[in-house]
Coordinates of C-alpha atoms in Angstrom, one line a residue:
Chain Y
X1 CA 128.3 186.2 107.0
X2 CA 125.6 183.6 107.7
X3 CA 128.3 180.5 108.5
X4 CA 126.7 176.6 108.5
X5 CA 128.0 176.5 112.5
X6 CA 125.9 179.9 113.1
X7 CA 123.4 178.0 111.4
X8 CA 123.3 174.7 113.5
X9 CA 122.9 177.2 116.5
X10 CA 120.9 179.9 115.4
X11 CA 118.1 177.6 112.8
X12 CA 114.6 178.2 115.1
X13 CA 112.4 175.8 114.2
X14 CA 107.5 176.5 114.5
X15 CA 105.4 173.6 114.3
X16 CA 101.5 174.8 114.5
X17 CA 100.0 172.2 114.7
X18 CA 96.2 172.2 115.3
X19 CA 96.3 171.5 118.9
X20 CA 99.9 171.8 120.4
X21 CA 102.8 174.2 118.9
X22 CA 106.1 172.7 119.2
X23 CA 109.6 175.0 118.9
X24 CA 113.8 175.5 120.3
X25 CA 116.6 176.4 118.3
X26 CA 118.4 173.4 116.1
X27 CA 119.9 172.7 119.2
X28 CA 118.2 171.2 121.0
X29 CA 117.2 167.3 121.1
X30 CA 113.2 167.9 121.4
X31 CA 111.0 170.5 121.0
X32 CA 109.3 172.3 124.1
X33 CA 105.8 171.8 123.2
X34 CA 102.7 175.1 124.2
X35 CA 99.1 174.2 123.4
X36 CA 98.0 176.5 120.6
X37 CA 95.6 178.2 122.8
X38 CA 95.5 181.6 123.9
X39 CA 93.2 183.2 127.1
X40 CA 91.6 186.9 126.5
X41 CA 91.8 189.0 129.8
X42 CA 89.3 190.4 129.2
X43 CA 85.6 190.7 131.3
X44 CA 87.5 190.2 134.1
X45 CA 86.4 191.9 137.5
X46 CA 88.4 194.9 139.3
X47 CA 90.2 192.7 141.6
X48 CA 91.2 190.5 139.9
X49 CA 92.4 193.1 137.2
X50 CA 95.0 194.8 140.2
X51 CA 96.6 191.2 140.2
X52 CA 98.2 191.6 136.7
X53 CA 101.0 192.8 135.4
X54 CA 100.8 195.6 133.6
X55 CA 102.3 194.5 130.2
X56 CA 100.2 191.2 130.6
X57 CA 97.1 193.1 131.1
X58 CA 97.8 196.4 128.3
X59 CA 98.5 193.3 125.9
X60 CA 95.0 191.1 127.4
X61 CA 96.0 188.3 126.5
X62 CA 97.8 185.9 127.0
X63 CA 99.5 182.1 125.8
X64 CA 101.0 179.1 127.3
X65 CA 100.3 175.9 129.3
X66 CA 101.0 177.3 132.6
X67 CA 100.2 180.9 132.1
X68 CA 96.4 180.3 130.9
X69 CA 95.9 177.9 133.8
X70 CA 96.2 180.9 136.1
X71 CA 94.7 182.8 134.9
X72 CA 91.3 180.6 133.4
X73 CA 89.3 181.1 137.1
X74 CA 89.7 184.9 137.2
X75 CA 88.3 184.4 133.3
X76 CA 84.1 185.3 133.8
X77 CA 83.3 183.6 130.9
X78 CA 85.8 181.1 129.8
X79 CA 83.9 180.0 126.3
X80 CA 84.3 183.1 124.8
X81 CA 87.5 184.1 125.7
X82 CA 90.0 180.9 125.4
X83 CA 90.5 180.7 122.0
X84 CA 91.8 177.7 119.4
X85 CA 92.9 179.6 116.6
X86 CA 93.6 176.9 114.3
X87 CA 90.9 174.4 113.4
X88 CA 91.8 171.6 111.2
X89 CA 95.7 173.8 111.0
X90 CA 94.5 176.7 109.5
X91 CA 93.2 179.8 111.1
X92 CA 90.3 182.6 108.8
X93 CA 91.4 184.9 106.8
X94 CA 88.8 187.5 109.0
X95 CA 89.4 185.7 112.7
X96 CA 90.9 187.9 114.1
X97 CA 91.2 187.1 117.5
X98 CA 92.4 183.6 115.8
X99 CA 95.6 185.9 114.6
X100 CA 96.1 187.7 118.2
X101 CA 96.8 184.6 119.4
X102 CA 99.4 183.1 116.7
X103 CA 101.2 186.5 117.1
X104 CA 101.2 186.3 120.9
X105 CA 102.4 182.4 120.6
X106 CA 104.9 183.9 118.4
X107 CA 106.0 186.4 120.9
X108 CA 106.1 184.0 123.4
X109 CA 107.8 181.4 121.6
X110 CA 110.8 183.5 120.6
X111 CA 111.3 184.6 124.4
X112 CA 111.6 181.2 125.5
X113 CA 115.7 181.3 123.8
X114 CA 116.7 184.8 124.9
X115 CA 120.1 184.8 122.9
X116 CA 123.2 187.3 124.4
X117 CA 125.7 186.1 121.8
X118 CA 128.0 188.4 120.5
X119 CA 128.1 186.8 117.5
X120 CA 124.0 186.3 117.4
X121 CA 122.7 187.4 114.6
X122 CA 119.7 187.0 114.8
X123 CA 117.2 183.8 113.5
X124 CA 116.9 181.4 111.5
X125 CA 113.0 180.5 111.2
X126 CA 111.8 177.7 109.5
X127 CA 108.0 177.4 109.9
X128 CA 106.3 174.9 109.3
X129 CA 102.0 175.1 108.2
X130 CA 99.6 172.8 106.9
X131 CA 99.1 172.1 103.0
X132 CA 96.5 173.6 103.2
X133 CA 97.8 176.6 104.5
X134 CA 96.2 179.0 102.3
X135 CA 97.9 182.1 100.6
X136 CA 96.4 184.7 103.1
X137 CA 98.4 182.5 105.9
X138 CA 101.6 182.8 104.6
X139 CA 101.2 186.7 104.6
X140 CA 99.8 187.0 108.0
X141 CA 102.5 184.5 109.8
X142 CA 105.3 186.6 107.9
X143 CA 103.7 189.8 108.9
X144 CA 103.6 188.5 112.7
X145 CA 107.2 187.9 112.1
X146 CA 108.3 191.2 110.7
X147 CA 106.7 193.2 113.8
X148 CA 108.6 190.8 115.9
X149 CA 111.6 191.1 114.2
X150 CA 112.9 194.2 116.5
X151 CA 112.0 192.8 119.5
X152 CA 114.3 189.7 119.1
X153 CA 116.2 189.8 116.3
X154 CA 115.0 188.1 113.8
X155 CA 117.6 187.6 110.5
X156 CA 115.2 186.0 108.1
X157 CA 112.3 183.5 107.8
X158 CA 111.1 180.9 105.7
X159 CA 107.4 179.0 105.1
X160 CA 107.4 174.8 104.4
X161 CA 104.0 173.0 104.4
X162 CA 104.0 170.7 106.9
X163 CA 104.5 166.6 104.8
X164 CA 107.4 168.2 103.1
X165 CA 109.0 168.4 107.2
X166 CA 107.9 164.3 107.7
X167 CA 109.3 163.4 104.7
X168 CA 112.7 165.9 105.2
X169 CA 112.6 164.4 109.1
X170 CA 112.7 160.6 107.7
X171 CA 114.9 162.1 105.1
X172 CA 112.0 160.4 102.5
X173 CA 113.1 161.9 98.7
X174 CA 109.9 159.9 97.0
X175 CA 107.8 159.2 98.7
X176 CA 103.9 159.7 100.0
X177 CA 102.8 161.7 103.6
X178 CA 99.9 160.5 104.4
X179 CA 99.4 163.3 108.2
X180 CA 96.5 161.7 109.9
X181 CA 96.1 165.1 112.3
X182 CA 92.1 165.0 115.0
X183 CA 90.6 167.4 112.1
X184 CA 92.0 165.7 109.0
X185 CA 93.5 163.7 106.6
X186 CA 96.0 165.2 104.4
X187 CA 98.3 162.6 101.6
X188 CA 101.0 165.0 99.8
X189 CA 102.8 163.4 96.8
X190 CA 106.6 164.1 97.5
X191 CA 109.6 163.7 94.8
X192 CA 112.0 166.5 95.9
X193 CA 109.6 168.3 96.9
X194 CA 106.1 168.8 97.8
X195 CA 103.6 168.4 94.5
X196 CA 101.1 170.7 95.5
X197 CA 98.0 169.5 92.0
X198 CA 99.0 165.9 93.6
X199 CA 97.6 167.3 97.6
X200 CA 94.5 164.9 98.6
X201 CA 92.7 166.0 102.1
X202 CA 90.1 164.6 103.7
X203 CA 87.5 165.7 105.9
X204 CA 87.9 162.9 108.3
X205 CA 90.4 162.6 111.1
X206 CA 91.2 161.7 115.1
X207 CA 87.3 164.0 114.9
X208 CA 85.6 161.5 113.7
X209 CA 86.7 158.8 115.4
X210 CA 85.8 160.7 119.0
X211 CA 82.8 161.9 117.5
X212 CA 81.0 157.7 116.9
X213 CA 82.8 156.5 120.0
X214 CA 80.4 159.9 122.4
X215 CA 77.9 157.8 120.3
X216 CA 78.6 155.3 121.2
X217 CA 78.9 155.8 124.4
X218 CA 75.6 157.1 123.9
X219 CA 73.8 154.1 123.3
X220 CA 75.4 152.9 126.1
X221 CA 73.6 155.4 128.9
X222 CA 76.7 157.2 129.6
X223 CA 75.6 160.4 129.2
X224 CA 76.6 162.4 131.5
X225 CA 80.4 160.7 130.0
X226 CA 79.8 161.3 126.1
X227 CA 79.5 165.5 126.6
X228 CA 83.2 165.1 128.2
X229 CA 85.7 165.2 124.9
X230 CA 88.2 164.4 127.5
X231 CA 86.5 161.4 128.2
X232 CA 84.9 160.6 125.0
X233 CA 89.6 160.7 123.5
X234 CA 90.6 158.3 126.8
X235 CA 87.8 155.7 125.3
X236 CA 88.6 156.1 122.1
X237 CA 92.2 155.6 122.9
X238 CA 91.8 153.0 125.3
X239 CA 89.1 150.6 123.3
X240 CA 89.2 151.6 119.2
X241 CA 90.1 149.0 117.5
X242 CA 90.8 149.2 113.2
X243 CA 89.8 146.4 112.0
X244 CA 91.5 144.0 109.2
X245 CA 88.5 143.3 107.6
X246 CA 84.8 144.9 109.4
X247 CA 82.2 143.1 108.5
X248 CA 84.1 139.8 109.2
X249 CA 85.7 141.6 113.1
X250 CA 82.4 142.6 113.9
X251 CA 80.8 138.6 112.5
X252 CA 83.5 137.7 114.6
X253 CA 82.0 139.9 118.0
X254 CA 79.2 139.0 117.5
X255 CA 79.4 134.8 118.4
X256 CA 81.4 135.9 120.7
X257 CA 81.4 138.3 122.3
X258 CA 83.7 137.8 125.5
X259 CA 87.0 138.5 124.0
X260 CA 86.0 142.3 123.6
X261 CA 83.9 143.2 126.6
X262 CA 85.8 145.5 127.6
X263 CA 86.6 148.4 130.9
X264 CA 87.7 151.5 130.7
X265 CA 88.7 153.2 134.1
X266 CA 87.6 157.7 133.9
X267 CA 89.0 158.4 137.6
X268 CA 88.8 156.3 140.8
X269 CA 85.3 156.8 141.2
X270 CA 83.9 156.5 137.1
X271 CA 84.6 153.4 135.3
X272 CA 82.9 152.8 131.5
X273 CA 82.3 149.2 130.8
X274 CA 81.8 147.7 127.2
X275 CA 79.7 145.3 127.8
X276 CA 78.6 141.7 124.7
X277 CA 76.4 143.5 123.0
X278 CA 78.5 146.3 122.5
X279 CA 81.3 144.9 121.9
X280 CA 81.5 144.3 118.4
X281 CA 81.1 148.9 118.2
X282 CA 85.1 148.9 119.4
X283 CA 85.9 148.2 114.9
X284 CA 83.5 151.3 114.7
X285 CA 85.5 153.6 116.4
X286 CA 88.8 153.0 114.4
X287 CA 88.0 151.9 111.2
X288 CA 85.9 155.3 110.8
X289 CA 89.8 157.4 110.3
X290 CA 90.4 154.4 107.4
X291 CA 86.7 154.1 105.5
X292 CA 83.3 155.0 107.1
X293 CA 81.5 153.4 103.6
X294 CA 79.9 150.6 105.9
X295 CA 76.8 149.8 106.7
X296 CA 77.0 150.4 110.3
X297 CA 79.0 153.2 109.9
X298 CA 75.8 154.5 107.7
X299 CA 73.3 154.8 110.1
X300 CA 74.4 157.1 112.3
X301 CA 74.9 159.4 109.4
X302 CA 71.3 158.9 108.2
X303 CA 70.0 159.5 111.5
X304 CA 72.2 162.7 111.8
X305 CA 73.9 161.5 114.5
X306 CA 77.0 162.4 112.5
X307 CA 78.5 164.7 110.1
X308 CA 80.7 163.5 107.4
X309 CA 80.7 166.5 104.1
X310 CA 83.4 167.4 101.7
X311 CA 84.2 170.8 102.8
X312 CA 86.2 173.4 101.1
X313 CA 89.3 175.6 102.3
X314 CA 91.4 178.2 100.0
X315 CA 91.2 175.7 97.1
X316 CA 90.8 173.1 98.5
X317 CA 88.1 170.2 98.4
X318 CA 88.4 168.2 102.2
X319 CA 86.2 164.8 100.5
X320 CA 83.9 163.8 103.2
X321 CA 83.6 159.8 102.4
X322 CA 86.6 159.2 100.3
X323 CA 88.7 156.3 102.0
X324 CA 92.1 156.1 102.4
X325 CA 93.3 154.0 99.7
X326 CA 91.5 156.0 97.2
X327 CA 92.8 159.1 98.5
X328 CA 96.6 158.3 97.8
X329 CA 95.9 156.4 95.1
X330 CA 93.5 159.6 93.6
X331 CA 96.6 161.4 95.0
X332 CA 99.0 159.7 92.8
X333 CA 97.6 159.7 89.8
X334 CA 98.0 163.5 89.8
X335 CA 101.5 162.8 90.2
X336 CA 103.9 163.3 86.7
X337 CA 103.8 158.9 85.2
X338 CA 107.2 159.2 85.9
X339 CA 107.5 159.8 88.6
X340 CA 104.8 157.5 90.0
X341 CA 106.6 154.5 90.5
X342 CA 109.0 155.8 92.3
X343 CA 106.3 158.0 94.8
X344 CA 104.9 155.4 95.2
X345 CA 107.7 153.5 96.8
X346 CA 106.9 154.3 99.5
X347 CA 103.5 155.6 102.6
X348 CA 104.5 157.1 105.2
X349 CA 101.9 157.8 108.0
X350 CA 102.1 159.7 110.4
X351 CA 99.9 162.1 112.6
X352 CA 97.9 161.0 116.2
X353 CA 95.7 159.4 114.2
X354 CA 96.7 156.4 113.4
X355 CA 97.9 155.5 116.1
X356 CA 95.7 152.5 116.9
X357 CA 97.5 149.2 118.5
X358 CA 96.2 145.8 118.3
X359 CA 95.5 143.7 121.9
X360 CA 97.4 140.8 122.4
X361 CA 95.0 137.4 121.5
X362 CA 92.8 139.7 118.8
X363 CA 96.0 139.8 116.5
X364 CA 93.3 137.8 113.9
X365 CA 91.0 140.4 113.5
X366 CA 92.5 144.2 114.4
X367 CA 95.4 145.4 113.1
X368 CA 97.7 148.2 113.3
X369 CA 97.5 151.6 110.5
X370 CA 100.3 150.5 108.2
X371 CA 99.3 146.9 107.7
X372 CA 94.7 148.3 108.0
X373 CA 96.6 151.2 105.1
X374 CA 98.1 148.2 103.2
X375 CA 95.4 146.0 103.0
X376 CA 93.5 148.2 101.5
X377 CA 95.5 149.0 99.1
X378 CA 95.2 145.7 98.1
X379 CA 91.9 145.4 97.6
X380 CA 92.0 149.2 95.9
X381 CA 95.0 148.0 93.7
X382 CA 96.8 145.4 93.8
X383 CA 100.2 146.5 92.0
X384 CA 100.8 149.0 93.9
X385 CA 100.2 147.2 97.0
X386 CA 102.8 144.4 95.7
X387 CA 105.3 148.5 95.9
X388 CA 104.8 150.1 97.8
X389 CA 106.5 150.3 101.5
X390 CA 104.3 151.4 104.0
X391 CA 105.7 152.6 107.2
X392 CA 105.2 154.2 110.6
X393 CA 107.4 157.9 110.6
X394 CA 110.0 157.1 114.0
X395 CA 108.7 160.3 115.9
X396 CA 104.7 161.0 115.2
X397 CA 104.7 164.2 117.9
X398 CA 108.2 166.0 116.2
X399 CA 109.1 164.7 113.0
X400 CA 107.7 168.2 111.3
X401 CA 110.1 170.4 114.0
X402 CA 113.3 168.1 113.5
X403 CA 112.0 168.7 109.5
X404 CA 111.4 172.5 110.3
X405 CA 114.8 173.2 111.4
X406 CA 116.4 171.0 109.4
X407 CA 115.2 172.6 106.2
X408 CA 115.9 175.8 107.7
X409 CA 119.7 174.8 108.2
X410 CA 119.7 174.2 104.8
X411 CA 117.6 175.8 102.2
X412 CA 120.5 178.6 100.8
X413 CA 119.7 181.8 102.0
X414 CA 120.2 183.5 99.4
X415 CA 116.4 182.0 98.0
X416 CA 114.3 185.5 98.4
X417 CA 110.6 183.8 99.3
X418 CA 108.5 183.6 95.7
X419 CA 104.5 183.5 96.3
X420 CA 104.3 181.3 92.9
X421 CA 107.6 178.7 94.3
X422 CA 106.7 179.2 98.2
X423 CA 110.1 178.5 98.9
X424 CA 113.3 181.1 99.9
X425 CA 113.7 182.9 102.5
X426 CA 111.7 186.5 103.4
X427 CA 113.7 188.8 105.1
X428 CA 111.5 191.0 107.8
X429 CA 114.5 193.7 107.9
X430 CA 114.3 194.8 104.2
X431 CA 110.3 193.9 104.2
X432 CA 109.3 197.2 107.3
Chain S
X1 CA 132.3 123.5 203.5
X2 CA 132.6 122.7 199.8
X3 CA 128.4 123.4 199.8
X4 CA 128.6 127.4 201.3
X5 CA 130.6 128.3 198.3
X6 CA 129.1 126.3 195.7
X7 CA 125.8 128.2 196.4
X8 CA 128.0 131.0 196.8
X9 CA 129.5 131.3 193.5
X10 CA 125.2 129.7 191.8
X11 CA 124.5 133.0 193.2
X12 CA 126.7 135.3 191.6
X13 CA 126.2 134.2 188.5
X14 CA 123.2 133.0 187.9
X15 CA 121.5 135.4 189.9
X16 CA 123.6 138.2 189.6
X17 CA 124.7 137.7 185.8
X18 CA 128.7 137.8 186.7
X19 CA 131.4 135.3 185.1
X20 CA 133.1 133.4 187.6
X21 CA 136.4 133.7 186.1
X22 CA 137.9 130.9 189.0
X23 CA 139.5 131.5 192.9
X24 CA 142.7 132.1 194.9
X25 CA 142.6 130.3 198.4
X26 CA 139.5 131.6 200.3
X27 CA 138.6 134.3 197.3
X28 CA 136.0 133.6 194.5
X29 CA 136.7 135.9 191.6
X30 CA 134.2 137.4 189.0
X31 CA 133.7 139.7 186.1
X32 CA 130.7 141.8 186.3
X33 CA 130.9 143.3 183.1
X34 CA 134.4 145.3 182.9
X35 CA 135.0 144.9 186.6
X36 CA 136.5 142.6 188.5
X37 CA 134.7 141.1 191.6
X38 CA 136.5 139.2 194.4
X39 CA 134.2 137.2 197.3
X40 CA 136.0 135.7 200.0
X41 CA 134.9 132.7 201.9
X42 CA 134.9 132.8 205.7
X43 CA 133.0 130.7 206.0
X44 CA 133.2 129.1 209.8
X45 CA 131.8 127.8 212.7
X46 CA 133.0 129.5 215.1
X47 CA 134.3 133.1 214.2
X48 CA 136.0 135.7 216.1
X49 CA 135.5 139.6 214.9
X50 CA 139.7 139.8 215.1
X51 CA 140.2 137.4 212.1
X52 CA 136.5 138.5 210.8
X53 CA 137.8 141.7 210.0
X54 CA 141.8 141.0 209.2
X55 CA 140.0 139.0 206.5
X56 CA 138.1 142.7 205.3
X57 CA 141.8 144.5 205.4
X58 CA 143.5 141.1 202.6
X59 CA 140.6 142.1 200.8
X60 CA 140.2 146.0 200.6
X61 CA 144.3 144.2 199.5
X62 CA 142.9 142.6 196.2
X63 CA 142.8 144.5 192.8
X64 CA 139.0 144.7 192.3
X65 CA 136.1 146.8 191.1
X66 CA 134.2 145.8 194.4
X67 CA 135.2 143.2 197.2
X68 CA 132.9 141.0 198.9
X69 CA 132.7 138.9 202.7
X70 CA 130.8 135.6 202.1
X71 CA 130.1 134.8 205.5
X72 CA 127.4 131.2 207.2
X73 CA 124.6 133.0 209.7
X74 CA 126.7 132.6 213.3
X75 CA 129.5 135.0 211.6
X76 CA 127.2 137.9 210.8
X77 CA 126.3 139.1 214.6
X78 CA 130.5 140.2 214.6
X79 CA 129.9 142.6 211.7
X80 CA 129.5 146.0 211.8
X81 CA 127.0 147.6 209.4
X82 CA 128.0 151.2 209.3
X83 CA 131.7 150.4 209.2
X84 CA 130.9 148.0 206.1
X85 CA 129.3 150.5 204.3
X86 CA 131.1 153.0 204.9
X87 CA 134.0 151.0 203.2
X88 CA 132.2 149.6 200.8
X89 CA 132.5 146.7 201.3
X90 CA 129.4 143.9 200.5
X91 CA 128.4 141.1 202.8
X92 CA 126.9 137.8 201.7
X93 CA 125.5 135.8 204.2
X94 CA 125.0 131.8 203.3
X95 CA 122.8 129.4 205.1
X96 CA 123.3 126.0 203.5
X97 CA 120.2 125.0 205.6
X98 CA 117.5 126.8 203.2
X99 CA 119.2 125.2 200.0
X100 CA 119.4 127.4 197.0
X101 CA 117.1 130.3 198.9
X102 CA 119.9 131.0 201.3
X103 CA 122.6 133.1 199.5
X104 CA 121.1 136.5 201.0
X105 CA 123.9 139.6 199.7
X106 CA 123.2 141.2 203.1
X107 CA 124.7 144.9 202.0
X108 CA 126.3 145.7 198.2
X109 CA 129.6 146.3 197.5
X110 CA 130.2 149.5 196.4
X111 CA 133.0 150.2 193.3
X112 CA 135.7 151.1 193.8
X113 CA 139.2 152.9 192.6
X114 CA 142.2 150.6 193.4
X115 CA 145.3 150.6 192.9
X116 CA 146.3 149.9 189.1
X117 CA 149.7 147.8 188.3
X118 CA 152.7 151.2 187.3
X119 CA 152.0 152.4 184.0
X120 CA 155.5 153.7 181.7
X121 CA 154.5 157.4 180.8
X122 CA 156.9 157.6 178.2
X123 CA 155.5 154.3 177.0
X124 CA 151.8 156.1 177.3
X125 CA 152.7 159.8 175.7
X126 CA 154.5 157.3 172.2
X127 CA 151.1 155.3 172.4
X128 CA 148.8 158.7 172.6
X129 CA 150.7 161.1 169.6
X130 CA 150.7 157.3 167.4
X131 CA 147.0 157.3 167.8
X132 CA 146.6 161.3 166.9
X133 CA 149.1 161.6 164.9
X134 CA 147.0 158.4 162.9
X135 CA 143.1 159.8 163.4
X136 CA 144.9 163.3 162.2
X137 CA 146.1 162.0 158.9
X138 CA 142.8 159.8 158.2
X139 CA 141.0 163.4 159.2
X140 CA 143.3 165.0 156.8
X141 CA 142.6 162.0 153.9
X142 CA 139.1 162.2 153.9
X143 CA 139.5 166.3 154.1
X144 CA 141.0 165.8 151.1
X145 CA 138.7 163.7 149.4
X146 CA 135.9 166.4 149.9
X147 CA 137.4 169.2 148.3
X148 CA 138.3 167.0 145.2
X149 CA 135.2 165.9 144.7
X150 CA 133.5 169.2 145.6
X151 CA 136.1 171.4 142.8
X152 CA 135.6 168.1 140.5
X153 CA 132.1 169.1 140.4
X154 CA 131.9 172.6 139.8
X155 CA 134.1 172.5 137.0
X156 CA 131.3 169.9 135.8
X157 CA 128.7 171.5 136.5
X158 CA 130.9 174.8 134.8
X159 CA 131.9 172.4 131.5
X160 CA 129.0 171.0 131.3
X161 CA 127.1 174.6 131.4
X162 CA 129.0 175.9 128.3
X163 CA 128.7 173.0 127.2
X164 CA 125.1 173.9 127.1
X165 CA 125.2 177.3 125.9
X166 CA 127.7 176.6 123.2
X167 CA 127.6 173.7 121.3
X168 CA 130.9 173.9 119.1
X169 CA 130.3 174.0 116.1
X170 CA 132.2 170.9 114.8
X171 CA 128.8 168.9 116.3
X172 CA 126.1 169.2 115.0
X173 CA 123.6 168.7 117.8
X174 CA 120.9 166.0 117.5
X175 CA 118.1 167.4 116.2
X176 CA 120.2 167.4 112.8
X177 CA 122.7 164.3 113.0
X178 CA 119.1 162.2 114.0
X179 CA 117.2 163.1 110.8
X180 CA 115.7 159.9 110.4
X181 CA 117.9 158.6 112.0
X182 CA 121.3 159.8 109.8
X183 CA 123.7 162.0 110.2
X184 CA 123.1 165.6 108.8
X185 CA 125.8 164.8 105.8
X186 CA 123.9 161.9 105.0
X187 CA 120.6 163.2 105.0
X188 CA 119.5 163.2 100.8
X189 CA 117.9 166.7 101.9
X190 CA 120.4 168.7 103.0
X191 CA 122.0 168.3 99.3
X192 CA 119.1 168.5 97.5
X193 CA 117.5 171.9 99.1
X194 CA 121.4 173.3 99.1
X195 CA 120.7 172.9 95.2
X196 CA 117.9 174.8 95.3
X197 CA 117.9 178.4 93.2
X198 CA 121.2 177.5 91.6

């Protein structure tokens, strides 16, 4: 008999994010974090092979930040052998390497928490996947945990969509979760469960902000720095601004550019300077996430220097150019009219694409993500804007994991997994 | 004969750095750190060898760590330096005609054991016993405190390990306690999810 006390001890949450996997039992205050990547030990010189433990060598693959770093210099073709299995939170069905990395990550995360207590009957694993994850991903994840169930004693496994986990962590039963990731933005209406019909995805996110930062750097003469993703990310975080209104912000930056010039020190020897004539471009970096439909941004697209297009994952279309307010309204339109008002009562923003700050002194033209979304909604639909409460999640990095463990703790174990409702528990032992 | 005396006092205090503590008859007393220094004055127009050695003998009977005899240049000829050195007695020659430079320590005195006043050994033994007992008591107290501290730390550590290894069921961990800032029972989702499948 599995009691509540048992579940408070042995529920294990895993959040498979595109960049990081957050994992750990419910008893932790904060989950552990590991990069979502694996290094294949192929093309190794014989002398290096001799130094690698036989069990690692036989698996041919390592995961874990320390472990990957340890072998990185030994592998000849890092580009080919360092694998990031998830793109926009999705692993392709036929990408065997990606699935091998995910299997190894699943093993690695469980192996970090060995249990020897006599009362241990097996982990109750709760996994958070992207809301866009197609059916085959659910199947394959269950297969992985079935494979591992003997090695690590797994009692039951469930999968929930990441926006639902955020809503649970935020204790919001009726809301719209806007999850802004690196590759895409998902707008997910929630009313006691995820309303899949209302799911709207944008093929935009932090990556597009990086892309436009890269182009601006090239224009300013920093082509060498623009090649390094890390440097671009640092510059974006340091200088990127979200405008209250792009046209007015650009006008202000062009009329008094001295207020907006900025310097970023990347290393003791490298410094990037946004000079007076480029100071206004700082607003494009933030704005592209919320609304790319501006002449200033379109000119980059027309010159083929940026690509913002629709994409299809499974049966979901990811819109390239749709602005945030339209996405929220479109999502809401697909929710039953009866509950629309309740669902629209709060919009919760989560994810790294929404972490923008306002430098002191620029409050008249720059805003944070919450204000920007409010302004966009007011322009698009003032009635909706007057009734909605927009806020940011309290713990952007860990809220999905926290929601996953609470879900794992509360969902009745008698409820068996159903492919149609995508809810319930999958019992690996029954399915071997 | 006051002037040579003043010169001697000045030399011993200002040049040799001793502290002048007073005089008894023809003996000047100084303190050199913890040591008492006696300087006997024999400043006469006419010197007698017998008288000079009598004075040395008198000085030797004083309770002083070092003894000097101060004489005028005329008296220096009666001094047998070998005797003075073997006895550890110092010799100071004072020439008032040369003013402040007229004082010269020809022979430096050696430290000497003088007969200390009789000591009550019983009292001494008592004092030693008392101070040893006090010292032992202090050491014991420190030892006791350090052992208590170590044991306490050890128990705390073990308890903390146990607590970490097995979080008590009555106390839900923070992941559950603070879902969105409220306790698990306040999280509406727990109630909603519990009702699924019924």
